[in-house]
């Protein structure tokens, strides 16, 4: 178990300086998802008429701590009991609240994975009645995770001797077009474009290499400018040409925010270490490729992918 972090008063003041009047309790509520003990767990797997997913069942007790967040339709993640004591975070399965009975003080829901029946069976073989339902009550966990992943990617790159520049999240039109990638890394006079992504939450064996779709520019494609072509995304997959390297946070698999996998953004039919193309859009990468360190495409360090031909 990791030792608890005790912050000096000066650091607490620095963390809270932007938010006048904020309390440590408020920060905890926003940054730390609620952990609710499982009240009961029924591992029988069913697929209800009209639904495509397999599910088991669970209940949790409604408490003063979770009653604001425990509502019909709310989703969360089942994590090991040890996570509540500071052990590494790990998702076992997903949970969704189906019914809230305020008279009995019990909320019931479904256990699911979003995958196959066998995947749910595997998750249920691990899930125990002593485990916890984690609910992100104020919707901040995903953004905090994304920001922390960026921070540790930058720290990793700086420690390896790279110069790092963070691209802006948006770009005023009079300053040029949006870059569509996250970082420039430079070393020994060479600069490469880096895009940071995560694992696929539904199945963490896969990376999630997605991009927002954009509106098709007007007119004949032959007349489009270079910027129009570069910024047109007809599908929600990243383009190979936008970045040189993908960095994928492995947190959802390992529970350690410092873990990454790196791959070159090149088609597999062009280089043996490349990634598969999207079937209907060959200029785009398959948005859910297998992400396995040591499989020939994914590497544990930036240096390993930096000098690939």
CSV table of C-alpha atoms in Angstrom, one decimal:
chain,number,residue,atom,x,y,z
A,1,UNK,CA,0.0,0.0,0.0
A,2,UNK,CA,1.3,3.4,-0.9
A,3,UNK,CA,1.9,5.9,1.9
A,4,UNK,CA,-0.6,8.7,2.3
A,5,UNK,CA,0.4,12.1,0.9
A,6,UNK,CA,0.4,14.9,3.5
A,7,UNK,CA,0.5,18.3,1.9
A,8,UNK,CA,1.9,21.3,3.7
A,9,UNK,CA,-0.5,24.2,4.2
A,10,UNK,CA,1.5,26.3,1.6
A,11,UNK,CA,0.9,23.7,-1.1
A,12,UNK,CA,-2.8,23.4,-0.2
A,13,UNK,CA,-3.0,27.2,-0.6
A,14,UNK,CA,-1.3,27.0,-4.0
A,15,UNK,CA,-3.6,24.3,-5.2
A,16,UNK,CA,-6.7,26.2,-4.1
A,17,UNK,CA,-5.6,29.8,-5.0
A,18,UNK,CA,-7.7,30.0,-8.2
A,19,UNK,CA,-10.9,28.8,-6.5
A,20,UNK,CA,-11.7,31.3,-3.7
A,21,UNK,CA,-13.5,29.7,-0.8
A,22,UNK,CA,-12.8,26.1,-1.9
A,23,UNK,CA,-12.3,23.5,0.9
A,24,UNK,CA,-10.2,20.4,1.0
A,25,UNK,CA,-13.4,18.5,1.3
A,26,UNK,CA,-14.7,20.0,-2.0
A,27,UNK,CA,-11.5,19.0,-3.8
A,28,UNK,CA,-11.7,15.5,-2.4
A,29,UNK,CA,-15.3,15.2,-3.6
A,30,UNK,CA,-14.5,16.4,-7.1
A,31,UNK,CA,-11.1,14.6,-7.6
A,32,UNK,CA,-11.9,11.3,-5.8
A,33,UNK,CA,-14.8,9.1,-7.0
A,34,UNK,CA,-17.1,7.7,-4.3
A,35,UNK,CA,-16.5,4.1,-3.3
A,36,UNK,CA,-19.6,2.2,-2.2
A,37,UNK,CA,-19.5,-1.3,-0.8
A,38,UNK,CA,-21.5,-3.9,-2.7
A,39,UNK,CA,-24.6,-4.9,-0.7
A,40,UNK,CA,-25.4,-8.0,-2.7
A,41,UNK,CA,-24.0,-9.7,-5.9
A,42,UNK,CA,-25.9,-12.1,-8.2
A,43,UNK,CA,-23.5,-13.6,-10.7
A,44,UNK,CA,-26.2,-15.3,-12.9
A,45,UNK,CA,-25.7,-14.0,-16.4
A,46,UNK,CA,-28.7,-13.0,-18.5
A,47,UNK,CA,-29.5,-11.1,-21.6
A,48,UNK,CA,-32.8,-9.4,-21.4
A,49,UNK,CA,-35.3,-9.2,-24.4
A,50,UNK,CA,-34.6,-6.3,-26.6
A,51,UNK,CA,-31.1,-5.7,-25.2
A,52,UNK,CA,-27.8,-6.7,-26.8
A,53,UNK,CA,-25.5,-6.9,-23.8
A,54,UNK,CA,-25.0,-9.6,-21.1
A,55,UNK,CA,-25.4,-8.6,-17.5
A,56,UNK,CA,-25.4,-9.9,-13.9
A,57,UNK,CA,-26.9,-8.0,-11.0
A,58,UNK,CA,-25.9,-6.1,-7.8
A,59,UNK,CA,-27.2,-3.8,-5.2
A,60,UNK,CA,-25.6,-1.0,-3.1
A,61,UNK,CA,-26.9,0.7,-0.1
A,62,UNK,CA,-27.9,4.4,-0.4
A,63,UNK,CA,-26.0,6.5,2.1
A,64,UNK,CA,-25.6,10.2,2.9
A,65,UNK,CA,-22.3,10.1,1.1
A,66,UNK,CA,-23.5,8.6,-2.2
A,67,UNK,CA,-27.2,9.5,-2.4
A,68,UNK,CA,-26.6,12.5,-4.7
A,69,UNK,CA,-24.8,10.4,-7.3
A,70,UNK,CA,-26.7,7.1,-7.0
A,71,UNK,CA,-29.4,7.7,-9.6
A,72,UNK,CA,-31.1,5.6,-12.3
A,73,UNK,CA,-28.8,5.4,-15.3
A,74,UNK,CA,-25.6,6.3,-13.4
A,75,UNK,CA,-22.6,4.2,-14.4
A,76,UNK,CA,-19.5,3.3,-12.4
A,77,UNK,CA,-16.7,0.8,-12.2
A,78,UNK,CA,-16.2,-2.1,-9.9
A,79,UNK,CA,-12.7,-2.0,-8.3
A,80,UNK,CA,-11.0,-4.2,-5.8
A,81,UNK,CA,-11.6,-3.6,-2.1
A,82,UNK,CA,-7.9,-2.9,-1.7
A,83,UNK,CA,-8.2,0.2,-3.9
A,84,UNK,CA,-10.0,1.8,-1.0
A,85,UNK,CA,-6.9,1.2,1.1
A,86,UNK,CA,-4.5,2.8,-1.4
A,87,UNK,CA,-3.5,-0.2,-3.6
A,88,UNK,CA,-3.2,0.2,-7.4
A,89,UNK,CA,-6.4,1.1,-9.1
A,90,UNK,CA,-7.9,-1.7,-11.4
A,91,UNK,CA,-11.3,-2.0,-13.1
A,92,UNK,CA,-12.9,-5.4,-12.7
A,93,UNK,CA,-16.2,-4.7,-14.4
A,94,UNK,CA,-18.7,-1.9,-15.0
A,95,UNK,CA,-21.9,-1.1,-13.1
A,96,UNK,CA,-25.0,0.7,-14.0
A,97,UNK,CA,-27.8,1.7,-11.6
A,98,UNK,CA,-31.2,0.5,-12.8
A,99,UNK,CA,-33.5,1.2,-9.9
A,100,UNK,CA,-33.3,3.4,-6.8
A,101,UNK,CA,-35.6,2.5,-3.9
A,102,UNK,CA,-35.5,5.3,-1.4
A,103,UNK,CA,-38.0,3.5,0.9
A,104,UNK,CA,-35.6,0.6,1.4
A,105,UNK,CA,-32.5,2.6,0.9
A,106,UNK,CA,-31.2,0.1,-1.7
A,107,UNK,CA,-30.2,0.8,-5.4
A,108,UNK,CA,-30.0,-2.1,-7.8
A,109,UNK,CA,-28.2,-2.4,-11.0
A,110,UNK,CA,-26.4,-4.5,-13.6
A,111,UNK,CA,-22.8,-5.7,-13.8
A,112,UNK,CA,-21.5,-5.6,-17.4
A,113,UNK,CA,-18.4,-5.3,-19.5
A,114,UNK,CA,-19.6,-4.1,-22.8
A,115,UNK,CA,-18.0,-7.2,-24.4
A,116,UNK,CA,-18.9,-10.8,-24.9
A,117,UNK,CA,-20.5,-13.3,-22.5
A,118,UNK,CA,-17.1,-14.9,-21.9
A,119,UNK,CA,-15.5,-11.6,-21.0
A,120,UNK,CA,-18.3,-11.0,-18.4
A,121,UNK,CA,-17.8,-14.5,-17.1
A,122,UNK,CA,-14.1,-13.7,-16.6
A,123,UNK,CA,-14.9,-10.5,-14.8
A,124,UNK,CA,-17.4,-12.2,-12.5
A,125,UNK,CA,-14.8,-14.8,-11.6
A,126,UNK,CA,-12.7,-12.0,-10.2
A,127,UNK,CA,-15.5,-9.7,-8.8
A,128,UNK,CA,-16.2,-10.4,-5.1
A,129,UNK,CA,-19.0,-9.2,-2.8
A,130,UNK,CA,-16.4,-7.4,-0.8
A,131,UNK,CA,-15.3,-5.2,-3.7
A,132,UNK,CA,-16.4,-1.6,-4.3
A,133,UNK,CA,-18.5,0.4,-6.8
A,134,UNK,CA,-16.7,3.5,-7.9
A,135,UNK,CA,-18.8,6.5,-9.1
A,136,UNK,CA,-17.4,9.7,-10.4
A,137,UNK,CA,-20.0,12.0,-8.9
A,138,UNK,CA,-19.0,15.3,-10.5
A,139,UNK,CA,-17.7,14.0,-13.8
A,140,UNK,CA,-14.1,15.1,-13.3
A,141,UNK,CA,-12.2,11.8,-13.2
A,142,UNK,CA,-11.7,11.3,-16.9
A,143,UNK,CA,-10.4,14.9,-17.4
A,144,UNK,CA,-8.2,14.6,-14.4
A,145,UNK,CA,-6.8,11.3,-15.7
A,146,UNK,CA,-6.2,12.9,-19.1
A,147,UNK,CA,-4.3,15.8,-17.5
A,148,UNK,CA,-2.2,13.6,-15.3
A,149,UNK,CA,-1.3,11.4,-18.2
A,150,UNK,CA,-0.1,14.5,-20.1
A,151,UNK,CA,1.9,15.6,-17.1
A,152,UNK,CA,3.7,12.3,-16.8
A,153,UNK,CA,4.2,11.9,-20.5
A,154,UNK,CA,6.0,15.3,-20.4
A,155,UNK,CA,8.0,14.3,-17.4
A,156,UNK,CA,9.0,11.1,-19.1
A,157,UNK,CA,10.1,12.9,-22.2
A,158,UNK,CA,12.1,15.6,-20.4
A,159,UNK,CA,13.8,12.9,-18.3
A,160,UNK,CA,14.9,11.2,-21.5
A,161,UNK,CA,16.4,14.4,-22.9
A,162,UNK,CA,13.7,15.6,-25.2
A,163,UNK,CA,12.5,19.2,-25.5
A,164,UNK,CA,8.7,19.3,-25.2
A,165,UNK,CA,6.1,21.8,-26.5
A,166,UNK,CA,2.4,21.4,-25.8
A,167,UNK,CA,0.2,22.3,-28.8
A,168,UNK,CA,-2.8,24.6,-28.0
A,169,UNK,CA,-6.2,23.0,-27.6
A,170,UNK,CA,-7.6,25.5,-30.1
A,171,UNK,CA,-6.2,28.0,-32.6
A,172,UNK,CA,-7.5,31.4,-33.5
A,173,UNK,CA,-8.2,31.6,-37.3
A,174,UNK,CA,-5.8,34.5,-37.8
A,175,UNK,CA,-2.9,32.5,-36.3
A,176,UNK,CA,-3.3,29.4,-38.5
A,177,UNK,CA,-5.1,26.0,-38.3
A,178,UNK,CA,-5.4,23.6,-35.5
A,179,UNK,CA,-2.6,21.1,-35.3
A,180,UNK,CA,-4.7,18.0,-34.5
A,181,UNK,CA,-2.0,16.5,-32.3
A,182,UNK,CA,-0.8,17.1,-28.8
A,183,UNK,CA,3.0,17.6,-28.5
A,184,UNK,CA,6.2,18.4,-30.4
A,185,UNK,CA,9.1,16.4,-29.0
A,186,UNK,CA,12.6,17.5,-30.2
A,187,UNK,CA,16.0,15.9,-29.8
A,188,UNK,CA,19.3,16.4,-31.6
A,189,UNK,CA,17.7,18.7,-34.1
A,190,UNK,CA,14.9,16.3,-35.0
A,191,UNK,CA,11.3,17.1,-34.1
A,192,UNK,CA,8.4,14.7,-34.1
A,193,UNK,CA,4.7,15.1,-33.6
A,194,UNK,CA,3.2,13.1,-30.6
A,195,UNK,CA,-0.5,12.3,-30.1
A,196,UNK,CA,-1.5,11.0,-26.6
A,197,UNK,CA,-4.3,8.6,-26.4
A,198,UNK,CA,-5.8,6.1,-23.9
A,199,UNK,CA,-6.7,2.4,-23.8
A,200,UNK,CA,-10.2,1.5,-24.8
A,201,UNK,CA,-12.3,1.5,-21.7
A,202,UNK,CA,-14.6,-1.3,-23.0
A,203,UNK,CA,-11.6,-3.6,-23.5
A,204,UNK,CA,-8.2,-2.5,-22.3
A,205,UNK,CA,-6.4,-4.9,-24.6
A,206,UNK,CA,-6.9,-2.3,-27.3
A,207,UNK,CA,-5.8,1.3,-27.7
A,208,UNK,CA,-8.4,4.0,-28.5
A,209,UNK,CA,-7.0,6.0,-31.4
A,210,UNK,CA,-10.0,8.3,-32.1
A,211,UNK,CA,-10.5,11.8,-33.4
A,212,UNK,CA,-13.5,14.0,-33.8
A,213,UNK,CA,-15.1,14.0,-37.2
A,214,UNK,CA,-15.3,17.2,-39.1
A,215,UNK,CA,-17.5,18.7,-41.8
A,216,UNK,CA,-16.5,18.1,-45.4
A,217,UNK,CA,-15.1,21.3,-47.0
A,218,UNK,CA,-17.3,22.8,-49.8
A,219,UNK,CA,-16.5,22.3,-53.5
A,220,UNK,CA,-14.6,19.7,-55.5
A,221,UNK,CA,-11.9,17.9,-53.3
A,222,UNK,CA,-9.4,18.7,-56.1
A,223,UNK,CA,-9.8,22.4,-55.2
A,224,UNK,CA,-9.4,22.0,-51.4
A,225,UNK,CA,-6.4,23.8,-49.7
A,226,UNK,CA,-3.8,21.9,-47.8
A,227,UNK,CA,-5.3,23.0,-44.5
A,228,UNK,CA,-8.8,21.8,-45.6
A,229,UNK,CA,-7.5,18.4,-46.6
A,230,UNK,CA,-5.5,18.1,-43.4
A,231,UNK,CA,-8.4,19.1,-41.1
A,232,UNK,CA,-11.0,17.0,-42.8
A,233,UNK,CA,-11.9,13.8,-40.8
A,234,UNK,CA,-14.7,11.9,-42.4
A,235,UNK,CA,-14.4,9.1,-39.8
A,236,UNK,CA,-13.6,9.1,-36.1
A,237,UNK,CA,-10.2,7.5,-36.5
A,238,UNK,CA,-6.9,9.3,-36.4
A,239,UNK,CA,-5.0,9.9,-39.7
A,240,UNK,CA,-1.6,8.3,-40.1
A,241,UNK,CA,-0.2,11.6,-41.4
A,242,UNK,CA,-1.3,13.8,-38.5
A,243,UNK,CA,1.3,12.6,-36.0
A,244,UNK,CA,4.6,10.7,-36.1
A,245,UNK,CA,4.1,8.8,-32.8
A,246,UNK,CA,1.2,7.6,-30.7
A,247,UNK,CA,1.7,7.5,-26.9
A,248,UNK,CA,-1.0,5.5,-25.1
A,249,UNK,CA,-1.6,5.8,-21.4
A,250,UNK,CA,-1.7,2.3,-19.8
A,251,UNK,CA,-3.4,3.4,-16.6
A,252,UNK,CA,-6.7,1.6,-17.3
A,253,UNK,CA,-4.7,-1.6,-17.5
A,254,UNK,CA,-1.9,-1.2,-14.9
A,255,UNK,CA,-3.3,1.4,-12.5
A,256,UNK,CA,0.0,3.3,-12.7
A,257,UNK,CA,-0.3,6.7,-14.3
A,258,UNK,CA,3.4,6.6,-15.3
A,259,UNK,CA,3.0,3.7,-17.7
A,260,UNK,CA,2.8,4.3,-21.5
A,261,UNK,CA,3.1,2.4,-24.8
A,262,UNK,CA,4.5,4.0,-27.9
A,263,UNK,CA,3.9,3.2,-31.6
A,264,UNK,CA,4.9,4.8,-34.9
A,265,UNK,CA,2.0,6.3,-36.9
A,266,UNK,CA,2.6,4.4,-40.1
A,267,UNK,CA,0.5,1.7,-41.9
A,268,UNK,CA,1.5,-1.9,-41.2
A,269,UNK,CA,1.6,-2.7,-44.9
A,270,UNK,CA,4.3,0.1,-45.3
A,271,UNK,CA,6.5,-0.8,-42.3
A,272,UNK,CA,6.4,-4.1,-40.3
A,273,UNK,CA,6.2,-2.2,-37.0
A,274,UNK,CA,3.2,-0.2,-38.2
A,275,UNK,CA,-0.5,-0.2,-37.2
A,276,UNK,CA,-3.5,-1.5,-39.2
A,277,UNK,CA,-5.4,0.8,-41.5
A,278,UNK,CA,-9.1,1.6,-41.0
A,279,UNK,CA,-10.9,-0.7,-43.4
A,280,UNK,CA,-13.1,1.8,-45.2
A,281,UNK,CA,-10.6,4.8,-44.8
A,282,UNK,CA,-7.1,3.6,-45.6
A,283,UNK,CA,-5.5,7.0,-44.8
A,284,UNK,CA,-6.8,6.5,-41.2
A,285,UNK,CA,-5.5,4.1,-38.5
A,286,UNK,CA,-7.7,1.4,-37.1
A,287,UNK,CA,-9.2,3.1,-34.1
A,288,UNK,CA,-9.0,0.1,-31.8
A,289,UNK,CA,-5.7,-1.8,-32.5
A,290,UNK,CA,-4.3,-4.4,-30.1
A,291,UNK,CA,-1.9,-2.5,-27.7
A,292,UNK,CA,0.6,-5.0,-26.4
A,293,UNK,CA,4.1,-4.1,-25.5
A,294,UNK,CA,6.6,-6.2,-27.3
A,295,UNK,CA,4.3,-7.3,-30.2
A,296,UNK,CA,6.4,-5.5,-32.8
A,297,UNK,CA,4.3,-2.3,-32.9
A,298,UNK,CA,4.2,-1.1,-29.4
A,299,UNK,CA,7.2,-0.1,-27.3
A,300,UNK,CA,7.8,0.8,-23.7
A,301,UNK,CA,9.9,3.9,-24.3
A,302,UNK,CA,10.0,6.9,-26.6
A,303,UNK,CA,13.6,6.1,-27.6
A,304,UNK,CA,12.6,2.7,-29.0
A,305,UNK,CA,10.3,4.3,-31.6
A,306,UNK,CA,12.1,7.5,-32.2
A,307,UNK,CA,14.7,6.2,-34.6
A,308,UNK,CA,12.6,3.5,-36.4
A,309,UNK,CA,13.0,4.0,-40.2
